[in-house]
């Protein structure tokens, strides 16, 4: 697994959004998973596709420092056995344009598809850009889904993509959004959770559950249940990776992996273990 955050990057003058220090855990996981997935599937599938639904600009700056890091789309390009096709979606035209400039410098041999707009509204266009499989040509996709807030992602988007062979790594904004705004979302006029879960019954389930669990855990389990309805494996919250803020130790989000095949789930378990060991080596307690 190839992720390293030792790389010293100079400011290239392009958009470099600020992120919390904990973002590095997410980058380790997505980069390590992409690397294992693309490497292991190289000789088993004719075409391996990487989709970044919320791609960003390709670099970020750790808040309060001058440290610049590579972010998900560029990390997924810089793996030992790159995917056969990359699809990068981003709402913000400036960020997507700067990502394209960076890719041309960092990986000039790769020619990704860039789609600007709301990923939810562009799902048909995304599907058109995934090569069609047939009996002589197999296609497997890994889709990284990294929204800032619940309202950025609709379950209908994941459902539409799941018509193909797609494994997902989804950031569930369970702490930074759901936990903080739960009372607000419980009100009947707020649709962010309804759309995120693709289900309007969650309020009834929440109100009727005999044992009170934390809203962030509830949301993640409900998401897992919805994915199960699409044929994906979800056992329980322990299969997800919680990410907390470094100083105050507050829950921020959970990274949840979904595959319809046991092999993908085994890779994810391994990647979580390896990424944890890497973190412990870098930040010994
Ligand atoms: C949390 S950032 C993630 C960026 C990147 N994946 C990374 O590794 O840092 C979320 C990105 O999604 C973009 N975004 C927000 N809503 C979106 C939408 N509906 N469709 C596509 N992109 C969106 C934002 O502009 C932002 O760049």
GROMACS .gro file of C-alpha atoms and ligand atoms in nm:
model
  312
    1UNK     CA    1   0.000   0.000   0.000
    2UNK     CA    2   0.148   0.321  -0.116
    3UNK     CA    3   0.015   0.620   0.081
    4UNK     CA    4   0.278   0.846   0.227
    5UNK     CA    5   0.224   1.189   0.371
    6UNK     CA    6   0.598   1.260   0.398
    7UNK     CA    7   0.588   1.429   0.060
    8UNK     CA    8   0.675   1.800   0.084
    9UNK     CA    9   0.466   1.997  -0.161
   10UNK     CA   10   0.531   2.358  -0.253
   11UNK     CA   11   0.243   2.601  -0.309
   12UNK     CA   12   0.163   2.584  -0.681
   13UNK     CA   13  -0.058   2.896  -0.675
   14UNK     CA   14  -0.377   2.699  -0.758
   15UNK     CA   15  -0.683   2.656  -0.532
   16UNK     CA   16  -0.579   2.467  -0.216
   17UNK     CA   17  -0.876   2.449   0.026
   18UNK     CA   18  -0.806   2.431   0.402
   19UNK     CA   19  -0.880   2.101   0.578
   20UNK     CA   20  -0.854   1.970   0.933
   21UNK     CA   21  -0.552   1.760   1.024
   22UNK     CA   22  -0.778   1.453   1.057
   23UNK     CA   23  -0.841   1.466   0.680
   24UNK     CA   24  -0.514   1.276   0.643
   25UNK     CA   25  -0.680   0.963   0.787
   26UNK     CA   26  -0.936   0.977   0.507
   27UNK     CA   27  -0.664   1.018   0.244
   28UNK     CA   28  -0.471   0.722   0.380
   29UNK     CA   29  -0.780   0.501   0.366
   30UNK     CA   30  -0.894   0.600   0.018
   31UNK     CA   31  -0.545   0.586  -0.128
   32UNK     CA   32  -0.464   0.250   0.030
   33UNK     CA   33  -0.799   0.105  -0.074
   34UNK     CA   34  -0.768   0.231  -0.433
   35UNK     CA   35  -0.421   0.082  -0.450
   36UNK     CA   36  -0.527  -0.264  -0.324
   37UNK     CA   37  -0.843  -0.267  -0.536
   38UNK     CA   38  -0.678  -0.159  -0.863
   39UNK     CA   39  -0.377  -0.389  -0.810
   40UNK     CA   40  -0.575  -0.701  -0.718
   41UNK     CA   41  -0.838  -0.656  -0.988
   42UNK     CA   42  -0.592  -0.580  -1.267
   43UNK     CA   43  -0.588  -0.928  -1.416
   44UNK     CA   44  -0.941  -1.024  -1.314
   45UNK     CA   45  -1.142  -0.747  -1.487
   46UNK     CA   46  -1.093  -0.596  -1.834
   47UNK     CA   47  -1.165  -0.242  -1.720
   48UNK     CA   48  -1.128  -0.086  -1.374
   49UNK     CA   49  -1.293   0.253  -1.321
   50UNK     CA   50  -1.240   0.508  -1.043
   51UNK     CA   51  -1.512   0.768  -0.977
   52UNK     CA   52  -1.469   1.062  -0.739
   53UNK     CA   53  -1.818   1.213  -0.696
   54UNK     CA   54  -1.691   1.511  -0.488
   55UNK     CA   55  -1.343   1.545  -0.630
   56UNK     CA   56  -1.222   1.887  -0.509
   57UNK     CA   57  -0.903   2.048  -0.642
   58UNK     CA   58  -0.646   1.770  -0.595
   59UNK     CA   59  -0.459   1.938  -0.310
   60UNK     CA   60  -0.547   2.080   0.032
   61UNK     CA   61  -0.367   2.274   0.305
   62UNK     CA   62  -0.378   2.153   0.667
   63UNK     CA   63  -0.538   2.434   0.867
   64UNK     CA   64  -0.300   2.629   1.090
   65UNK     CA   65   0.007   2.494   0.907
   66UNK     CA   66   0.180   2.543   0.573
   67UNK     CA   67   0.158   2.171   0.501
   68UNK     CA   68   0.002   2.089   0.163
   69UNK     CA   69  -0.124   1.738   0.088
   70UNK     CA   70  -0.252   1.554  -0.219
   71UNK     CA   71  -0.623   1.476  -0.202
   72UNK     CA   72  -0.843   1.192  -0.323
   73UNK     CA   73  -0.844   1.229  -0.705
   74UNK     CA   74  -0.467   1.274  -0.734
   75UNK     CA   75  -0.396   1.005  -0.474
   76UNK     CA   76  -0.610   0.763  -0.677
   77UNK     CA   77  -0.403   0.845  -0.986
   78UNK     CA   78  -0.069   0.796  -0.813
   79UNK     CA   79  -0.101   0.427  -0.732
   80UNK     CA   80   0.124   0.149  -0.865
   81UNK     CA   81  -0.142   0.000  -1.100
   82UNK     CA   82  -0.362   0.293  -1.203
   83UNK     CA   83  -0.726   0.240  -1.301
   84UNK     CA   84  -0.815   0.217  -1.671
   85UNK     CA   85  -1.055   0.512  -1.646
   86UNK     CA   86  -1.101   0.802  -1.405
   87UNK     CA   87  -1.417   1.013  -1.371
   88UNK     CA   88  -1.392   1.327  -1.159
   89UNK     CA   89  -1.710   1.520  -1.066
   90UNK     CA   90  -1.707   1.855  -0.890
   91UNK     CA   91  -1.961   2.135  -0.848
   92UNK     CA   92  -1.706   2.415  -0.830
   93UNK     CA   93  -1.565   2.504  -1.172
   94UNK     CA   94  -1.251   2.667  -1.031
   95UNK     CA   95  -1.160   2.361  -0.825
   96UNK     CA   96  -1.226   2.124  -1.114
   97UNK     CA   97  -1.020   2.342  -1.352
   98UNK     CA   98  -0.730   2.348  -1.106
   99UNK     CA   99  -0.756   1.973  -1.058
  100UNK     CA  100  -0.725   1.930  -1.433
  101UNK     CA  101  -0.413   2.152  -1.440
  102UNK     CA  102  -0.257   1.951  -1.158
  103UNK     CA  103  -0.334   1.617  -1.322
  104UNK     CA  104  -0.168   1.737  -1.644
  105UNK     CA  105   0.150   1.807  -1.446
  106UNK     CA  106   0.144   1.514  -1.202
  107UNK     CA  107   0.016   1.237  -1.433
  108UNK     CA  108   0.031   1.362  -1.794
  109UNK     CA  109  -0.012   1.007  -1.928
  110UNK     CA  110  -0.364   0.977  -1.778
  111UNK     CA  111  -0.663   1.146  -1.937
  112UNK     CA  112  -0.955   1.153  -1.689
  113UNK     CA  113  -1.313   1.254  -1.765
  114UNK     CA  114  -1.401   1.581  -1.584
  115UNK     CA  115  -1.768   1.651  -1.514
  116UNK     CA  116  -1.862   1.986  -1.367
  117UNK     CA  117  -2.190   2.022  -1.180
  118UNK     CA  118  -2.400   1.864  -0.907
  119UNK     CA  119  -2.311   1.493  -0.902
  120UNK     CA  120  -2.672   1.408  -0.817
  121UNK     CA  121  -2.800   1.588  -1.123
  122UNK     CA  122  -2.525   1.442  -1.347
  123UNK     CA  123  -2.574   1.077  -1.265
  124UNK     CA  124  -2.688   0.984  -1.618
  125UNK     CA  125  -2.377   1.152  -1.760
  126UNK     CA  126  -2.160   0.964  -1.511
  127UNK     CA  127  -2.319   0.633  -1.613
  128UNK     CA  128  -2.260   0.716  -1.982
  129UNK     CA  129  -1.890   0.754  -1.905
  130UNK     CA  130  -1.855   0.413  -1.738
  131UNK     CA  131  -1.769   0.173  -2.021
  132UNK     CA  132  -2.052  -0.076  -2.087
  133UNK     CA  133  -1.979  -0.434  -1.994
  134UNK     CA  134  -2.070  -0.731  -2.213
  135UNK     CA  135  -1.995  -1.104  -2.215
  136UNK     CA  136  -1.646  -1.040  -2.351
  137UNK     CA  137  -1.566  -0.725  -2.154
  138UNK     CA  138  -1.595  -0.694  -1.776
  139UNK     CA  139  -1.603  -0.361  -1.594
  140UNK     CA  140  -1.557  -0.298  -1.220
  141UNK     CA  141  -1.583   0.045  -1.057
  142UNK     CA  142  -1.465   0.188  -0.726
  143UNK     CA  143  -1.654   0.505  -0.634
  144UNK     CA  144  -1.533   0.741  -0.360
  145UNK     CA  145  -1.809   0.961  -0.219
  146UNK     CA  146  -1.687   1.252  -0.009
  147UNK     CA  147  -1.964   1.507   0.058
  148UNK     CA  148  -1.921   1.795   0.306
  149UNK     CA  149  -2.278   1.775   0.430
  150UNK     CA  150  -2.576   1.541   0.417
  151UNK     CA  151  -2.758   1.769   0.172
  152UNK     CA  152  -2.478   1.724  -0.086
  153UNK     CA  153  -2.563   1.358  -0.151
  154UNK     CA  154  -2.887   1.186  -0.247
  155UNK     CA  155  -2.935   0.816  -0.203
  156UNK     CA  156  -3.097   0.805  -0.547
  157UNK     CA  157  -2.750   0.883  -0.693
  158UNK     CA  158  -2.591   0.582  -0.522
  159UNK     CA  159  -2.887   0.367  -0.624
  160UNK     CA  160  -2.852   0.471  -0.990
  161UNK     CA  161  -2.476   0.398  -0.992
  162UNK     CA  162  -2.533   0.064  -0.823
  163UNK     CA  163  -2.700  -0.066  -1.144
  164UNK     CA  164  -2.341  -0.137  -1.251
  165UNK     CA  165  -2.072  -0.337  -1.067
  166UNK     CA  166  -1.967  -0.065  -0.824
  167UNK     CA  167  -1.800  -0.077  -0.481
  168UNK     CA  168  -1.843   0.238  -0.272
  169UNK     CA  169  -1.642   0.413  -0.003
  170UNK     CA  170  -1.885   0.669   0.139
  171UNK     CA  171  -1.816   0.943   0.390
  172UNK     CA  172  -2.121   0.971   0.612
  173UNK     CA  173  -2.122   1.321   0.772
  174UNK     CA  174  -2.257   1.161   1.088
  175UNK     CA  175  -2.090   1.379   1.350
  176UNK     CA  176  -2.011   1.712   1.189
  177UNK     CA  177  -2.359   1.741   1.040
  178UNK     CA  178  -2.613   1.485   1.166
  179UNK     CA  179  -2.517   1.487   1.534
  180UNK     CA  180  -2.496   1.867   1.549
  181UNK     CA  181  -2.820   1.932   1.363
  182UNK     CA  182  -3.031   1.634   1.467
  183UNK     CA  183  -3.309   1.828   1.638
  184UNK     CA  184  -3.339   2.049   1.333
  185UNK     CA  185  -3.350   1.749   1.095
  186UNK     CA  186  -3.618   1.578   1.303
  187UNK     CA  187  -3.856   1.859   1.206
  188UNK     CA  188  -4.091   1.761   0.921
  189UNK     CA  189  -3.978   2.047   0.695
  190UNK     CA  190  -3.617   1.935   0.663
  191UNK     CA  191  -3.545   1.688   0.386
  192UNK     CA  192  -3.166   1.648   0.405
  193UNK     CA  193  -3.183   1.316   0.594
  194UNK     CA  194  -3.479   1.189   0.385
  195UNK     CA  195  -3.282   1.248   0.064
  196UNK     CA  196  -2.952   1.123   0.206
  197UNK     CA  197  -3.114   0.796   0.319
  198UNK     CA  198  -3.362   0.774   0.032
  199UNK     CA  199  -3.623   0.690   0.291
  200UNK     CA  200  -3.881   0.898   0.476
  201UNK     CA  201  -3.955   0.643   0.747
  202UNK     CA  202  -3.642   0.711   0.950
  203UNK     CA  203  -3.822   0.950   1.191
  204UNK     CA  204  -4.072   0.679   1.284
  205UNK     CA  205  -3.790   0.426   1.337
  206UNK     CA  206  -3.594   0.678   1.547
  207UNK     CA  207  -3.895   0.760   1.764
  208UNK     CA  208  -3.999   0.399   1.815
  209UNK     CA  209  -3.656   0.253   1.891
  210UNK     CA  210  -3.663   0.126   2.247
  211UNK     CA  211  -3.294   0.179   2.319
  212UNK     CA  212  -3.166   0.527   2.239
  213UNK     CA  213  -2.853   0.520   2.032
  214UNK     CA  214  -2.657   0.825   1.925
  215UNK     CA  215  -2.794   0.997   1.611
  216UNK     CA  216  -2.463   0.951   1.425
  217UNK     CA  217  -2.469   0.577   1.491
  218UNK     CA  218  -2.839   0.557   1.401
  219UNK     CA  219  -2.782   0.740   1.071
  220UNK     CA  220  -2.491   0.513   0.976
  221UNK     CA  221  -2.691   0.199   1.055
  222UNK     CA  222  -2.989   0.327   0.857
  223UNK     CA  223  -2.756   0.396   0.564
  224UNK     CA  224  -2.616   0.045   0.591
  225UNK     CA  225  -2.972  -0.091   0.589
  226UNK     CA  226  -3.054   0.104   0.272
  227UNK     CA  227  -2.737  -0.032   0.107
  228UNK     CA  228  -2.839  -0.381   0.214
  229UNK     CA  229  -3.163  -0.332   0.019
  230UNK     CA  230  -2.943  -0.278  -0.289
  231UNK     CA  231  -2.763  -0.607  -0.229
  232UNK     CA  232  -2.455  -0.465  -0.050
  233UNK     CA  233  -2.304  -0.617   0.262
  234UNK     CA  234  -2.341  -0.426   0.589
  235UNK     CA  235  -2.295  -0.600   0.921
  236UNK     CA  236  -2.283  -0.323   1.175
  237UNK     CA  237  -2.122   0.006   1.273
  238UNK     CA  238  -1.792  -0.171   1.355
  239UNK     CA  239  -1.725  -0.222   0.985
  240UNK     CA  240  -1.702   0.158   0.942
  241UNK     CA  241  -1.409   0.382   1.034
  242UNK     CA  242  -1.494   0.667   1.266
  243UNK     CA  243  -1.289   0.985   1.227
  244UNK     CA  244  -1.269   1.229   1.518
  245UNK     CA  245  -1.119   1.574   1.551
  246UNK     CA  246  -0.761   1.561   1.672
  247UNK     CA  247  -0.773   1.812   1.957
  248UNK     CA  248  -1.125   1.789   2.100
  249UNK     CA  249  -1.182   1.426   1.999
  250UNK     CA  250  -1.530   1.506   1.865
  251UNK     CA  251  -1.694   1.262   1.621
  252UNK     CA  252  -1.680   1.407   1.270
  253UNK     CA  253  -1.770   1.140   1.020
  254UNK     CA  254  -1.765   0.773   0.937
  255UNK     CA  255  -1.615   0.611   0.632
  256UNK     CA  256  -1.833   0.321   0.525
  257UNK     CA  257  -1.732   0.069   0.262
  258UNK     CA  258  -1.991  -0.122   0.061
  259UNK     CA  259  -1.937  -0.412  -0.175
  260UNK     CA  260  -2.160  -0.693  -0.294
  261UNK     CA  261  -1.866  -0.930  -0.272
  262UNK     CA  262  -1.685  -1.073   0.023
  263UNK     CA  263  -1.344  -1.001  -0.135
  264UNK     CA  264  -1.404  -0.624  -0.132
  265UNK     CA  265  -1.511  -0.637   0.231
  266UNK     CA  266  -1.197  -0.837   0.319
  267UNK     CA  267  -0.977  -0.580   0.144
  268UNK     CA  268  -1.146  -0.301   0.341
  269UNK     CA  269  -1.083  -0.480   0.672
  270UNK     CA  270  -0.716  -0.517   0.579
  271UNK     CA  271  -0.684  -0.155   0.465
  272UNK     CA  272  -0.837  -0.031   0.791
  273UNK     CA  273  -0.581  -0.235   0.989
  274UNK     CA  274  -0.281  -0.124   0.782
  275UNK     CA  275  -0.391   0.243   0.784
  276UNK     CA  276  -0.431   0.228   1.162
  277UNK     CA  277  -0.078   0.086   1.201
  278UNK     CA  278   0.060   0.362   0.973
  279UNK     CA  279  -0.116   0.625   1.187
  280UNK     CA  280   0.019   0.478   1.509
  281UNK     CA  281   0.373   0.488   1.367
  282UNK     CA  282   0.330   0.851   1.263
  283UNK     CA  283   0.138   0.971   1.571
  284UNK     CA  284   0.247   0.745   1.859
  285UNK     CA  285   0.028   0.800   2.167
  286LIG     C1  286  -1.515   1.747   0.140
  286LIG     S1  287  -1.471   1.817  -0.017
  286LIG     C2  288  -1.386   1.677  -0.076
  286LIG     C3  289  -1.279   1.699  -0.178
  286LIG     C4  290  -1.190   1.580  -0.208
  286LIG     N1  291  -1.262   1.455  -0.225
  286LIG     C5  292  -1.080   1.561  -0.106
  286LIG     O1  293  -1.028   1.451  -0.100
  286LIG     O2  294  -1.042   1.654  -0.036
  286LIG     C6  295  -1.624   1.813  -0.102
  286LIG     C7  296  -1.620   1.871  -0.241
  286LIG     O3  297  -1.746   1.847  -0.303
  286LIG     C8  298  -1.786   1.960  -0.376
  286LIG     N2  299  -1.933   1.952  -0.385
  286LIG     C9  300  -2.025   1.993  -0.294
  286LIG     N3  301  -2.149   1.960  -0.337
  286LIG    C10  302  -2.134   1.894  -0.454
  286LIG    C11  303  -2.225   1.833  -0.545
  286LIG     N4  304  -2.355   1.834  -0.521
  286LIG     N5  305  -2.175   1.773  -0.655
  286LIG    C12  306  -2.042   1.772  -0.679
  286LIG     N6  307  -1.950   1.829  -0.597
  286LIG    C13  308  -1.996   1.890  -0.486
  286LIG    C14  309  -1.731   2.078  -0.300
  286LIG     O4  310  -1.711   2.188  -0.387
  286LIG    C15  311  -1.599   2.022  -0.246
  286LIG     O5  312  -1.492   2.047  -0.333
   0.00000   0.00000   0.00000
